Structures are given as structure tokens and as C-alpha cells.
Short mmCIF file of C-alpha atoms in Angstrom, two decimals:
data_model
loop_
_atom_site.label_atom_id
_atom_site.label_comp_id
_atom_site.label_asym_id
_atom_site.label_seq_id
_atom_site.Cartn_x
_atom_site.Cartn_y
_atom_site.Cartn_z
CA MET W 1 352.57 -15.27 27.93
CA PRO W 2 354.50 -18.47 28.73
CA SER W 3 357.29 -16.36 30.22
CA ALA W 4 354.85 -14.38 32.38
CA SER W 5 353.14 -17.54 33.60
CA ALA W 6 356.55 -18.98 34.45
CA ASN W 7 357.29 -15.94 36.61
CA TYR W 8 354.17 -16.51 38.67
CA ARG W 9 354.79 -20.25 38.90
CA THR W 10 358.33 -19.60 40.10
CA LEU W 11 357.02 -17.22 42.75
CA LEU W 12 354.48 -19.75 44.03
CA ARG W 13 357.16 -22.43 44.16
CA THR W 14 359.03 -20.39 46.75
CA SER W 15 359.06 -22.47 49.91
CA GLY W 16 355.79 -21.93 51.81
CA ALA W 17 354.32 -19.39 49.35
CA ALA W 18 351.48 -21.41 47.85
CA ALA W 19 350.58 -22.81 51.28
CA PHE W 20 349.58 -19.37 52.58
CA PHE W 21 348.54 -17.66 49.33
CA LEU W 22 345.88 -20.18 48.29
CA PRO W 23 343.97 -20.17 51.63
CA SER W 24 344.06 -16.38 51.70
CA ALA W 25 342.70 -16.32 48.13
CA VAL W 26 339.81 -18.57 49.18
CA GLY W 27 339.09 -16.37 52.18
CA ARG W 28 339.12 -13.12 50.24
CA LEU W 29 336.57 -14.58 47.81
CA GLY W 30 334.30 -14.83 50.84
CA ILE W 31 335.16 -11.25 51.81
CA ALA W 32 334.15 -10.07 48.33
CA MET W 33 330.81 -11.86 48.73
CA THR W 34 329.93 -10.58 52.20
CA GLY W 35 328.71 -7.05 51.46
CA ILE W 36 326.48 -7.95 48.52
CA GLY W 37 325.28 -11.01 50.46
CA ILE W 38 324.11 -8.75 53.29
CA LEU W 39 322.32 -6.56 50.74
CA TRP W 40 320.40 -9.52 49.31
CA LEU W 41 319.56 -10.94 52.74
CA VAL W 42 318.29 -7.72 54.31
CA HIS W 43 316.29 -6.75 51.23
CA ALA W 44 314.62 -10.16 51.18
CA ARG W 45 313.83 -9.82 54.89
CA THR W 46 312.52 -6.25 54.81
CA GLY W 47 311.54 -5.58 51.20
CA SER W 48 313.40 -2.25 51.44
CA TYR W 49 316.49 -1.27 49.50
CA ALA W 50 316.94 1.66 51.86
CA ALA W 51 317.17 -0.67 54.85
CA ALA W 52 319.45 -3.06 52.97
CA GLY W 53 321.72 -0.20 51.93
CA LEU W 54 321.87 1.12 55.50
CA VAL W 55 322.96 -2.25 56.89
CA THR W 56 325.47 -2.75 54.09
CA GLY W 57 326.85 0.72 54.72
CA GLY W 58 327.17 -0.02 58.44
CA PHE W 59 329.05 -3.20 57.57
CA ALA W 60 331.44 -1.32 55.27
CA VAL W 61 332.17 1.45 57.79
CA ALA W 62 332.76 -1.04 60.61
CA ASP W 63 335.09 -3.05 58.38
CA ALA W 64 337.08 0.07 57.46
CA VAL W 65 337.38 1.25 61.07
CA ALA W 66 338.08 -2.09 62.74
CA GLY W 67 340.45 -3.49 60.10
CA PRO W 68 343.53 -1.52 61.21
CA GLN W 69 342.82 -2.37 64.85
CA ILE W 70 342.82 -6.08 64.03
CA GLY W 71 346.02 -5.48 62.08
CA ARG W 72 347.54 -3.80 65.12
CA LEU W 73 346.71 -6.84 67.26
CA VAL W 74 348.23 -9.13 64.63
CA ASP W 75 351.46 -7.12 64.65
CA ARG W 76 351.58 -7.42 68.43
CA PHE W 77 350.46 -11.00 69.06
CA GLY W 78 350.88 -12.74 65.69
CA GLN W 79 348.53 -14.16 63.08
CA THR W 80 348.23 -17.56 64.75
CA ARG W 81 346.84 -16.11 67.99
CA VAL W 82 344.66 -13.29 66.64
CA LEU W 83 343.20 -14.76 63.46
CA PRO W 84 341.27 -17.70 65.03
CA CYS W 85 339.74 -15.34 67.61
CA ALA W 86 338.66 -12.87 64.94
CA LEU W 87 337.25 -15.65 62.78
CA GLY W 88 335.29 -17.10 65.70
CA ALA W 89 333.80 -13.69 66.44
CA HIS W 90 332.99 -13.24 62.74
CA ALA W 91 331.19 -16.58 62.59
CA GLY W 92 329.15 -15.59 65.66
CA ALA W 93 328.24 -12.22 64.10
CA VAL W 94 327.10 -13.91 60.88
CA ALA W 95 325.00 -16.33 62.93
CA LEU W 96 323.30 -13.37 64.64
CA LEU W 97 322.57 -11.79 61.26
CA LEU W 98 321.13 -14.97 59.79
CA ALA W 99 319.04 -15.73 62.88
CA GLY W 100 317.64 -12.20 63.05
CA VAL W 101 317.75 -12.13 66.85
CA VAL W 102 319.28 -8.63 66.92
CA PRO W 103 318.55 -5.61 64.69
CA ASP W 104 320.01 -6.10 61.24
CA LEU W 105 322.09 -2.91 61.50
CA VAL W 106 323.71 -4.10 64.74
CA ALA W 107 324.46 -7.50 63.24
CA GLY W 108 325.84 -5.94 60.05
CA VAL W 109 328.19 -3.71 62.03
CA LEU W 110 329.41 -6.72 64.04
CA VAL W 111 330.03 -8.70 60.84
CA GLY W 112 332.15 -5.86 59.46
CA ALA W 113 334.01 -5.23 62.72
CA THR W 114 335.12 -8.87 62.97
CA LEU W 115 336.08 -9.40 59.33
CA PRO W 116 339.88 -9.91 59.13
CA GLN W 117 341.73 -8.37 56.18
CA LEU W 118 343.25 -11.55 54.81
CA SER W 119 344.87 -9.71 51.91
CA ALA W 120 346.89 -7.62 54.39
CA LEU W 121 347.97 -10.75 56.28
CA SER W 122 349.03 -12.38 53.03
CA ALA W 123 350.94 -9.27 51.91
CA ALA W 124 352.79 -9.18 55.24
CA ARG W 125 353.83 -12.80 54.71
CA TRP W 126 355.13 -12.02 51.23
CA SER W 127 357.20 -9.19 52.70
CA ALA W 128 358.76 -11.50 55.28
CA LEU W 129 359.30 -14.33 52.79
CA LEU W 130 360.85 -12.17 50.04
CA SER W 131 363.25 -10.17 52.16
CA GLY W 132 366.84 -9.27 51.44
CA GLU W 133 368.11 -10.35 48.01
CA ARG W 134 364.69 -11.73 47.05
CA ALA W 135 362.95 -8.35 47.55
CA ALA W 136 363.03 -7.73 43.79
CA ALA W 137 360.19 -10.28 43.49
CA LEU W 138 357.87 -8.27 45.74
CA PRO W 139 356.14 -6.36 42.90
CA THR W 140 355.28 -9.68 41.26
CA ALA W 141 353.96 -10.99 44.59
CA PHE W 142 351.80 -7.91 45.07
CA ALA W 143 350.60 -8.25 41.47
CA LEU W 144 349.52 -11.79 42.33
CA GLU W 145 347.66 -10.38 45.32
CA ALA W 146 345.95 -7.81 43.08
CA LEU W 147 344.94 -10.56 40.65
CA ALA W 148 343.44 -12.60 43.47
CA ASN W 149 341.47 -9.59 44.67
CA GLY W 150 340.31 -8.78 41.15
CA VAL W 151 339.07 -12.31 40.49
CA SER W 152 337.35 -12.37 43.89
CA TYR W 153 335.45 -9.15 43.25
CA LEU W 154 334.44 -10.37 39.79
CA ALA W 155 333.27 -13.84 40.80
CA GLY W 156 332.07 -13.25 44.38
CA PRO W 157 329.24 -10.74 43.80
CA ALA W 158 328.11 -12.66 40.70
CA LEU W 159 327.86 -15.90 42.70
CA VAL W 160 325.88 -14.22 45.48
CA SER W 161 323.54 -12.63 42.94
CA VAL W 162 322.90 -16.02 41.33
CA LEU W 163 322.00 -17.51 44.73
CA GLY W 164 319.79 -14.55 45.61
CA ALA W 165 317.98 -14.60 42.27
CA ALA W 166 317.38 -18.34 42.72
CA GLY W 167 315.48 -17.63 45.95
CA TYR W 168 318.26 -18.26 48.49
CA PRO W 169 319.17 -14.77 49.76
CA GLY W 170 320.76 -16.06 52.96
CA ALA W 171 322.92 -18.62 51.17
CA GLY W 172 325.31 -15.95 49.93
CA VAL W 173 326.09 -14.72 53.46
CA LEU W 174 326.46 -18.29 54.74
CA LEU W 175 328.76 -19.34 51.89
CA ALA W 176 330.82 -16.17 52.29
CA ALA W 177 331.31 -16.83 56.00
CA ALA W 178 332.30 -20.45 55.32
CA LEU W 179 334.96 -19.32 52.83
CA VAL W 180 336.29 -16.59 55.14
CA VAL W 181 336.48 -18.83 58.19
CA GLY W 182 337.81 -21.86 56.31
CA GLY W 183 340.42 -19.92 54.36
CA GLY W 184 341.40 -17.89 57.42
CA LEU W 185 341.90 -20.93 59.64
CA ALA W 186 343.95 -22.64 56.93
CA LEU W 187 346.07 -19.48 56.69
CA ALA W 188 346.58 -19.34 60.45
CA ALA W 189 347.75 -22.97 60.39
CA GLN W 190 350.70 -22.05 58.14
CA ARG W 191 353.15 -21.22 60.92
CA ARG W 192 356.33 -21.46 58.86
CA THR W 193 355.72 -18.20 56.96
CA ILE W 194 354.32 -16.11 59.82
CA PRO W 195 356.15 -12.75 60.04
CA PRO W 196 358.38 -12.60 63.14
CA LEU W 197 357.11 -10.60 66.11
CA THR W 198 358.98 -7.65 67.58
CA GLY W 199 359.34 -6.29 71.11
CA ARG W 200 357.16 -3.64 72.73
CA ALA W 201 359.84 -0.96 72.51
CA GLU W 202 360.34 -1.66 68.82
CA ARG W 203 356.58 -1.48 68.15
CA ARG W 204 356.32 1.81 70.02
CA HIS W 205 359.16 3.28 68.02
CA ALA W 206 357.86 1.78 64.76
CA GLY W 207 354.35 3.18 65.29
CA ARG W 208 355.68 6.67 64.58
CA ALA W 209 356.25 5.61 60.98
CA LEU W 210 352.48 5.52 60.48
CA LEU W 211 352.42 9.30 61.04
CA ARG W 212 355.14 10.15 58.52
CA SER W 213 354.24 11.82 55.27
CA VAL W 214 355.66 9.02 53.12
CA PHE W 215 353.11 6.57 54.55
CA LEU W 216 350.22 9.02 54.91
CA ARG W 217 350.61 9.92 51.25
CA GLN W 218 349.97 6.29 50.30
CA VAL W 219 346.88 6.23 52.54
CA ALA W 220 345.66 9.41 50.85
CA LEU W 221 346.29 7.84 47.45
CA GLY W 222 344.27 4.80 48.54
CA LEU W 223 341.43 7.09 49.62
CA ALA W 224 341.49 8.90 46.26
CA LEU W 225 341.56 5.60 44.39
CA GLY W 226 338.52 4.51 46.40
CA VAL W 227 336.76 7.73 45.35
CA PHE W 228 337.61 6.84 41.75
CA PHE W 229 336.08 3.36 42.15
CA GLY W 230 332.93 4.62 43.87
CA ALA W 231 332.31 7.40 41.36
CA MET W 232 332.86 5.03 38.43
CA GLN W 233 330.34 2.53 39.78
CA VAL W 234 327.61 5.15 40.03
CA SER W 235 328.51 6.94 36.80
CA VAL W 236 328.65 3.87 34.56
CA THR W 237 325.22 2.78 35.77
CA ALA W 238 323.80 6.29 35.36
CA TYR W 239 325.28 6.55 31.86
CA ALA W 240 323.71 3.28 30.71
CA VAL W 241 320.33 4.02 32.28
CA GLY W 242 320.34 7.56 30.92
CA ARG W 243 320.74 6.24 27.38
CA GLY W 244 317.83 3.84 27.88
CA THR W 245 320.12 0.78 27.73
CA PRO W 246 320.59 -0.35 31.35
CA ASP W 247 321.90 -3.73 30.21
CA ALA W 248 324.92 -1.96 28.71
CA ALA W 249 326.19 -1.22 32.21
CA ALA W 250 327.21 -4.86 32.64
CA LEU W 251 329.22 -4.77 29.41
CA LEU W 252 330.97 -1.56 30.43
CA TYR W 253 331.83 -3.00 33.84
CA PHE W 254 333.08 -6.13 32.11
CA ALA W 255 335.40 -4.11 29.86
CA PHE W 256 336.82 -2.21 32.82
CA ASN W 257 337.26 -5.26 35.06
CA CYS W 258 338.77 -7.52 32.40
CA THR W 259 341.45 -5.05 31.42
CA ASN W 260 342.01 -4.51 35.15
CA LEU W 261 343.00 -8.16 35.44
CA VAL W 262 345.12 -8.00 32.29
CA GLY W 263 346.93 -4.90 33.52
CA GLY W 264 347.74 -6.47 36.89
CA TRP W 265 348.89 -9.71 35.29
CA ALA W 266 351.10 -7.95 32.76
CA TYR W 267 352.67 -5.61 35.30
CA GLY W 268 353.51 -8.48 37.64
CA ALA W 269 355.23 -10.31 34.79
CA TRP W 270 357.18 -7.26 33.64
CA ARG W 271 360.89 -6.94 34.49
CA HIS W 272 360.75 -3.83 36.69
CA GLY W 273 363.43 -1.18 36.88
CA GLY W 274 363.83 2.25 38.43
CA SER W 275 361.94 3.93 41.22
CA PRO W 276 358.42 2.76 42.21
CA ARG W 277 357.59 6.37 43.11
CA ARG W 278 358.28 7.54 39.56
CA ARG W 279 356.20 4.69 38.14
CA GLN W 280 353.38 5.54 40.54
CA ALA W 281 353.40 9.17 39.40
CA ALA W 282 353.39 8.07 35.76
CA ALA W 283 350.54 5.60 36.35
CA ALA W 284 348.44 8.21 38.17
CA ALA W 285 348.98 10.68 35.33
CA CYS W 286 347.96 8.02 32.79
CA LEU W 287 344.79 7.30 34.77
CA ALA W 288 343.91 10.99 34.85
CA LEU W 289 344.47 11.33 31.10
CA ALA W 290 342.36 8.22 30.44
CA SER W 291 339.52 9.40 32.70
CA LEU W 292 339.13 13.00 31.57
CA PRO W 293 337.60 12.11 28.15
CA LEU W 294 334.73 10.35 29.94
CA THR W 295 333.42 13.75 30.99
CA LEU W 296 332.75 14.51 27.29
CA LEU W 297 332.29 11.22 25.42
CA ASP W 298 328.78 10.00 24.69
CA ALA W 299 329.12 7.11 22.19
CA PRO W 300 328.95 3.73 23.98
CA LEU W 301 331.90 2.27 22.05
CA ALA W 302 334.11 5.25 22.87
CA VAL W 303 333.11 5.10 26.54
CA GLY W 304 333.80 1.35 26.64
CA VAL W 305 337.25 1.71 25.07
CA THR W 306 338.15 4.55 27.45
CA LEU W 307 337.04 2.52 30.46
CA ALA W 308 339.12 -0.40 29.20
CA VAL W 309 342.21 1.80 28.96
CA ALA W 310 341.62 3.14 32.47
CA GLY W 311 341.21 -0.41 33.74
CA LEU W 312 344.73 -1.28 32.57
CA VAL W 313 346.25 1.37 34.85
CA VAL W 314 344.30 0.81 38.09
CA PRO W 315 346.04 -2.43 39.20
CA VAL W 316 349.44 -0.84 38.60
CA LEU W 317 348.57 1.84 41.15
CA LEU W 318 347.40 -0.78 43.64
CA ILE W 319 350.57 -2.84 43.24
CA LEU W 320 352.88 0.16 43.54
CA SER W 321 351.03 1.39 46.60
CA SER W 322 351.67 -1.98 48.27
CA VAL W 323 355.34 -1.83 47.30
CA LEU W 324 355.74 1.68 48.71
CA ILE W 325 353.84 0.92 51.92
CA GLU W 326 356.04 -2.14 52.44
CA SER W 327 359.19 -0.08 52.00
CA SER W 328 358.08 2.90 54.10
CA VAL W 329 357.21 1.34 57.46
CA PRO W 330 359.05 -1.03 59.84
CA ARG W 331 357.98 -4.64 59.90
CA ALA W 332 356.66 -4.21 63.44
CA VAL W 333 353.62 -2.29 62.08
CA LEU W 334 353.45 -3.70 58.55
CA THR W 335 350.14 -5.56 58.86
CA GLN W 336 348.53 -2.48 60.38
CA ALA W 337 349.93 -0.35 57.56
CA PHE W 338 348.49 -2.62 54.87
CA THR W 339 345.07 -2.60 56.55
CA TRP W 340 345.11 1.20 56.75
CA GLY W 341 345.61 1.23 52.98
CA ASN W 342 342.70 -1.16 52.46
CA SER W 343 340.48 0.79 54.84
CA ALA W 344 341.21 4.09 53.10
CA ASN W 345 340.26 2.55 49.78
CA ALA W 346 337.00 1.18 51.20
CA ALA W 347 336.15 4.49 52.87
CA GLY W 348 336.75 6.37 49.63
CA THR W 349 334.53 3.98 47.69
CA ALA W 350 331.67 4.29 50.16
CA GLY W 351 331.86 8.06 50.43
CA ALA W 352 332.22 8.63 46.69
CA ALA W 353 329.09 6.63 45.92
CA ALA W 354 327.01 9.14 47.85
CA VAL W 355 328.83 12.21 46.49
CA ALA W 356 328.80 11.02 42.88
CA GLY W 357 325.12 10.12 43.20
CA ARG W 358 324.29 13.72 44.10
CA VAL W 359 326.41 15.04 41.24
CA VAL W 360 324.77 12.66 38.78
CA ASP W 361 321.32 13.73 39.95
CA ALA W 362 322.32 17.37 39.41
CA VAL W 363 324.24 17.30 36.12
CA GLY W 364 324.09 13.76 34.75
CA ALA W 365 326.51 10.86 34.30
CA HIS W 366 329.25 13.03 32.84
CA GLY W 367 329.38 14.92 36.13
CA GLY W 368 329.92 11.63 37.95
CA PHE W 369 332.75 10.79 35.56
CA GLY W 370 334.14 14.21 36.44
CA VAL W 371 334.31 13.18 40.10
CA ALA W 372 336.29 10.08 39.10
CA ALA W 373 338.60 12.12 36.88
CA GLY W 374 339.09 14.63 39.69
CA ALA W 375 340.14 11.80 42.01
CA ALA W 376 342.68 10.65 39.41
CA VAL W 377 344.08 14.20 39.21
CA VAL W 378 344.40 14.27 43.01
CA MET W 379 346.30 10.97 42.86
CA THR W 380 348.66 12.49 40.31
CA VAL W 381 349.32 15.50 42.52
CA LEU W 382 349.95 13.27 45.55
CA ALA W 383 352.29 11.00 43.61
CA LEU W 384 354.24 13.96 42.23
CA GLY W 385 354.51 15.28 45.78
CA GLY W 386 356.06 11.97 46.73
CA LEU W 387 358.70 12.47 44.05
CA ARG W 388 359.59 15.86 45.48
CA GLY W 389 359.79 14.43 49.01
CA SER W 390 362.01 11.56 47.91
CA SER W 391 364.38 13.91 46.14
CA GLN W 392 364.94 15.73 49.42
CA GLY W 393 366.01 12.51 51.10
CA VAL W 394 364.80 10.65 54.18
CA PRO W 395 366.89 10.15 57.30
CA LYS W 396 368.19 6.61 57.59
CA SER W 397 366.58 6.19 60.98
CA SER W 398 363.12 7.22 59.83
CA ALA W 399 362.20 4.65 57.20
CA PRO W 400 363.46 1.57 55.38
CA THR W 401 365.19 1.84 52.04
CA GLU W 402 362.87 2.04 49.03
CA ILE W 403 362.95 -1.05 46.87
CA THR W 404 364.21 -0.69 43.32
CA GLU W 405 364.04 -3.49 40.80
CA PRO W 406 365.45 -5.68 39.33
CA ASN W 407 368.77 -5.19 41.14
CA PRO W 408 368.08 -4.01 44.70
CA PRO W 409 371.03 -2.91 46.79
CA ALA W 410 372.50 -5.39 49.19
CA THR W 411 370.65 -5.18 52.48
CA GLN W 412 371.17 -6.05 56.07
CA ARG W 413 368.82 -6.28 59.04
CA ASP W 414 368.50 -3.27 61.32
CA SER W 415 367.88 -4.59 64.81
CA SER W 416 365.98 -1.47 65.84
CA THR W 417 363.27 -1.88 63.22
CA ASN W 418 363.69 -5.44 61.95
CA ARG W 419 363.60 -4.05 58.41
CA LYS W 420 366.02 -3.57 55.56
CA ALA W 421 368.59 -0.86 56.08
CA PRO W 422 371.35 0.46 53.81
#
């Protein structure tokens, strides 16, 4: 443990790293609070969970659709110019929602459409900061990002729920917006670590990388992982309620989320070696093997242990997906690429909740776990397909060199893509 903590401390001591990571961590806590805050606010205003769910769903869809477009603007004009504008628009949208001067659904969509993906902006900065010989530290950096996201989605919804239960349903949305805007502005002020901009011709050429199979496979994996998340959320709740112990759902979620944090922390501290694609395929296979027993198990202890094992693997997939996205697209479209990954994950989560709900209604909680296990199997197939594609080779002009740790090959800058080239 001391050694692992030292690795993270060393990473944050890299010049400029803590200055941009900490504000982004504050902002993403607000992002994690926004959706559940809207749910509390609209339900308190209307007394209807259906209405609250509709507005929250509109927020999530708008966030997933608009996120890559904001990322595209960031790649073109830079974080310093785009981020303050997006944050100002977000603050205005939240004000409209709180004031109730427009329909809640319209306001919710505007809140989602103006919410910047601070995790993608932070990941792009890590990529620029840890280039060349320091690229071996990227998996640890992305593990730190995964830890920040995990803590945010543990603490954020709980904090909003406490405020809502105390009789302040609007306070969660207001606090979330303050964290997003404050953290985002502090991030934009860190000019030293802003990724360099590229020319129009380079961006046009680089944009083709977003259509290549190596990148689209990672987006598809993110979508499948979102399906896994969404199905698990519904299925765990249905399992606990079906046994007549609804309070057990919180304990099961706790087991899954805690091991999620442990898995991300441990992987980031590990001395990596070999191909990230092989590790991704192995992690996806492990997740599938860990999830399949949930379709049969009924004892609460067995279900809890299985969820805990699955939770260890999930952050590894998230970290490796970030590593492979970073190595598969030119820097000119890197922010956009990261936001596409986030959007795919969010879309999968939202869609799976509805699908798994129907399956649970038809065949019970084990059917919902089957949807999650099926998503893990799909991830395994996609990851194995990536191994086959990598064995066939990729033209040098089509994509950057894949990162291997701990001894990456010596790199140089390719002026046509501003990325690492052999």
C-alpha cells in the first residue's frame, strides 16, 4: 500500500498535474450530483416520479448527444475559450430549471446539453502532459481518473439524497451547479497544461480516425459496459425487493462499488507490462465469468461476493479503454474521442435500465442479471476482435502506436497528426 500511494503521489507531483486534476475532480462531483438532483427537484415540484424520470432522462440523453460536440469545439478552439462559455450556458440552464419559468423537460435538456465532460478534458491534459518517454505513466493517470469518478458517483448521489430528504430538493441541483462551474473555471484557468491546438487541415485529416474500427470498437465496448451498469442497477434492486429485503440493495451496491474503487486503485499502482488489448480481452472475459453465476445464485451472501468480484474488474476495463482510445486517435480529436466514450457509456446505461426493467418484470431479477452477463459476453467478443485486428497490423499513417508498459518504445512527434509515431 505505501508503494502504491507513492506512485500516485509521484504522478500528482508532475509539474502542473495536481493543478488541473483537483479542479476537475471537484467539478465531476457536481456532474455526479446533477442527474439525481434533477430527479429530487422535479419530483418535489410535481409529486410524480414519472415526470421526474422523464426530465432526468431528457437530461441524460442531451448530455450524451451534446458532449462530443462540446469536445469537438474544445479540440478546435481550446479549453480556455470553450469551457467558460459552456459553463456560463450551464449556469443559465440551471437557473431556468430552479426558477421554473420554462417547462421542466426543456430546462432539463438544456442542463444536459451544456454540461461539459470535465473528465474528458482532464484525460486529454494527462495525454499531453505524459507524452513521449513518460507515456508509461498514462495507465496510472487514467486509474486516478477512474478513482475520482468512482468517488464522485459514490458521494455525489448520497449527498443530494441527504439534502432532498432534509426538505431541500433544490439544494442538490444548486450545489451541483456550483461545483461544476467552480471546478470548471478553475480548470480553464490552468493554461500551462492545456493540450496544444492543431490546424484545420490536421483536424480534418484526424477526424477520419473516429471512423476507424479500432476506435469504434472502444465506443462499442463503452456502450456494452453502460448496458452492464444499467442492468445491474435494476437487477440488484429487483433482487432485494423480490426477497422482501429492500434494504439489502444498499449493501449489495456498497459491495460492488467499494471493490470497484479497490480494483481501480490496485490496477493503477500495478507495474504494467504487455499489450493493453490483451489485458482488455482478459478483463472482459473475467467480468463475463464473474457475472454469469448471478443468473443462478439466490443466497444473498453468494450474490454479494459475486458482485464484489465483478466490481474489481470494471475499473480495469474503464482504464484500458481510456488507454486504447488515447493511443488510437490523433491528438487533434482526442477530447472528442474521450467524450464519445463517455457518451456511449451513458447511453448504454440509460437504455439498459428500460430493457432490463422489462426483462425483470417478465422473468425476475435473474433475467436482469442475464442482461448484464450478456453485455459482458459482448465486451469479451469485441475485445477479442480487437486482438485479431491488431495482429493483422495497422498502417503507420492510420493511427498512433499503441502504448505498452513499462518500457514504451522511443517516440517522436509526427507533424501530420501531432501524435506519437514509430
